[in-house]
mmCIF file of C-alpha atoms in Angstrom:
data_model
loop_
_atom_site.group_PDB
_atom_site.id
_atom_site.type_symbol
_atom_site.label_atom_id
_atom_site.label_comp_id
_atom_site.label_asym_id
_atom_site.label_seq_id
_atom_site.Cartn_x
_atom_site.Cartn_y
_atom_site.Cartn_z
ATOM 1 C CA TYR E 1164 0.000 0.000 0.000
ATOM 2 C CA ASN E 1165 1.154 3.486 -0.830
ATOM 3 C CA LEU E 1166 1.753 5.371 2.405
ATOM 4 C CA ALA E 1167 1.694 8.794 0.736
ATOM 5 C CA ALA E 1168 -1.691 8.026 -0.841
ATOM 6 C CA ILE E 1169 -3.084 6.852 2.495
ATOM 7 C CA LYS E 1170 -1.815 9.984 4.240
ATOM 8 C CA SER E 1171 -3.330 12.155 1.536
ATOM 9 C CA ALA E 1172 -6.686 10.339 1.525
ATOM 10 C CA THR E 1173 -7.090 10.233 5.291
ATOM 11 C CA GLY E 1174 -5.294 13.361 6.453
ATOM 12 C CA LEU E 1175 -3.732 11.258 9.206
ATOM 13 C CA SER E 1176 -0.168 11.848 10.349
ATOM 14 C CA LEU E 1177 2.558 9.239 9.943
ATOM 15 C CA THR E 1178 2.562 8.805 13.726
ATOM 16 C CA ARG E 1179 -1.189 8.097 13.817
ATOM 17 C CA ILE E 1180 -1.056 5.749 10.828
ATOM 18 C CA ALA E 1181 1.784 3.827 12.486
ATOM 19 C CA ARG E 1182 -0.234 3.487 15.722
ATOM 20 C CA ILE E 1183 -3.297 2.304 13.790
ATOM 21 C CA ALA E 1184 -1.177 -0.135 11.757
ATOM 22 C CA GLY E 1185 0.388 -1.437 14.971
ATOM 23 C CA VAL E 1186 3.975 -0.759 13.928
ATOM 24 C CA SER E 1187 6.701 1.770 14.586
ATOM 25 C CA GLN E 1188 7.131 4.823 12.381
ATOM 26 C CA HIS E 1189 10.452 3.337 11.292
ATOM 27 C CA ALA E 1190 8.800 0.114 10.090
ATOM 28 C CA LEU E 1191 6.221 2.160 8.239
ATOM 29 C CA SER E 1192 8.820 4.439 6.667
ATOM 30 C CA LYS E 1193 10.911 1.630 5.185
ATOM 31 C CA THR E 1194 10.691 1.176 1.433
ATOM 32 C CA PRO E 1195 8.813 -1.001 0.912
ATOM 33 C CA PRO E 1196 7.097 -1.110 4.322
ATOM 34 C CA SER E 1197 7.510 -4.344 6.260
ATOM 35 C CA PRO E 1198 4.963 -7.137 5.768
ATOM 36 C CA ARG E 1199 3.522 -6.400 9.218
ATOM 37 C CA ALA E 1200 3.154 -2.721 8.287
ATOM 38 C CA GLN E 1201 1.464 -3.722 5.040
ATOM 39 C CA ASP E 1202 -1.030 -5.827 7.012
ATOM 40 C CA GLY E 1203 -1.857 -2.848 9.232
ATOM 41 C CA LEU E 1204 -2.183 -0.547 6.238
ATOM 42 C CA ARG E 1205 -4.433 -3.063 4.510
ATOM 43 C CA LEU E 1206 -6.803 -3.002 7.487
ATOM 44 C CA LEU E 1207 -6.821 0.799 7.598
ATOM 45 C CA VAL E 1208 -7.557 1.013 3.872
ATOM 46 C CA ARG E 1209 -10.339 -1.561 4.198
ATOM 47 C CA VAL E 1210 -11.972 0.309 7.102
ATOM 48 C CA VAL E 1211 -11.743 3.662 5.278
ATOM 49 C CA CYS E 1212 -13.238 2.123 2.111
ATOM 50 C CA VAL E 1213 -16.166 0.694 4.064
ATOM 51 C CA ALA E 1214 -16.619 4.029 5.851
ATOM 52 C CA ARG E 1215 -16.694 5.842 2.511
ATOM 53 C CA GLU E 1216 -19.476 3.503 1.381
ATOM 54 C CA MET E 1217 -21.418 3.832 4.654
ATOM 55 C CA VAL E 1218 -21.182 7.562 5.349
ATOM 56 C CA GLY E 1219 -19.800 8.967 2.098
ATOM 57 C CA PRO E 1220 -16.312 10.065 1.107
ATOM 58 C CA ASP E 1221 -16.624 13.470 2.747
ATOM 59 C CA ARG E 1222 -17.436 12.055 6.192
ATOM 60 C CA ALA E 1223 -15.309 8.889 6.177
ATOM 61 C CA VAL E 1224 -12.215 10.374 7.844
ATOM 62 C CA ARG E 1225 -14.317 12.205 10.434
ATOM 63 C CA TRP E 1226 -16.173 8.933 11.158
ATOM 64 C CA LEU E 1227 -12.830 7.153 11.599
ATOM 65 C CA ASN E 1228 -11.969 9.528 14.450
ATOM 66 C CA GLU E 1229 -15.468 9.934 15.889
ATOM 67 C CA PRO E 1230 -16.344 8.263 19.211
ATOM 68 C CA LEU E 1231 -19.263 5.927 18.542
ATOM 69 C CA THR E 1232 -21.811 4.670 21.048
ATOM 70 C CA ILE E 1233 -21.828 1.240 19.400
ATOM 71 C CA LEU E 1234 -18.081 0.995 20.096
ATOM 72 C CA SER E 1235 -18.489 1.939 23.790
ATOM 73 C CA GLY E 1236 -17.552 5.526 23.041
ATOM 74 C CA MET E 1237 -14.341 4.685 21.202
ATOM 75 C CA SER E 1238 -13.565 5.784 17.671
ATOM 76 C CA PRO E 1239 -12.848 3.190 14.975
ATOM 77 C CA ALA E 1240 -9.263 4.494 14.836
ATOM 78 C CA LYS E 1241 -8.834 4.009 18.596
ATOM 79 C CA MET E 1242 -10.265 0.493 18.278
ATOM 80 C CA MET E 1243 -7.653 -0.306 15.619
ATOM 81 C CA GLU E 1244 -4.895 1.226 17.755
ATOM 82 C CA ALA E 1245 -6.002 -1.009 20.629
ATOM 83 C CA GLY E 1246 -5.916 -4.086 18.396
ATOM 84 C CA ARG E 1247 -9.678 -4.528 18.664
ATOM 85 C CA THR E 1248 -10.260 -4.796 14.932
ATOM 86 C CA ALA E 1249 -12.563 -7.818 15.193
ATOM 87 C CA GLU E 1250 -15.123 -5.542 16.876
ATOM 88 C CA LEU E 1251 -15.285 -3.247 13.880
#
């Protein structure tokens, strides 16, 4: 996955993307990113794509960071950072 494209599409910082992907910034910055980083990026891309379909492209990034009642007040991004992706 193209890190620059993900940053551009989501507006998320490298630090935040690394936390969501479950890897260090260094692992994410390597060219190409490590397999583990690619797995984390794949999940982020999948969640953003589903969000774009559910709430529209203009709201998808906001939704990613929005605390949701159905997620016990956590945002989808925080759930991914906590490794609770199965609950999404």
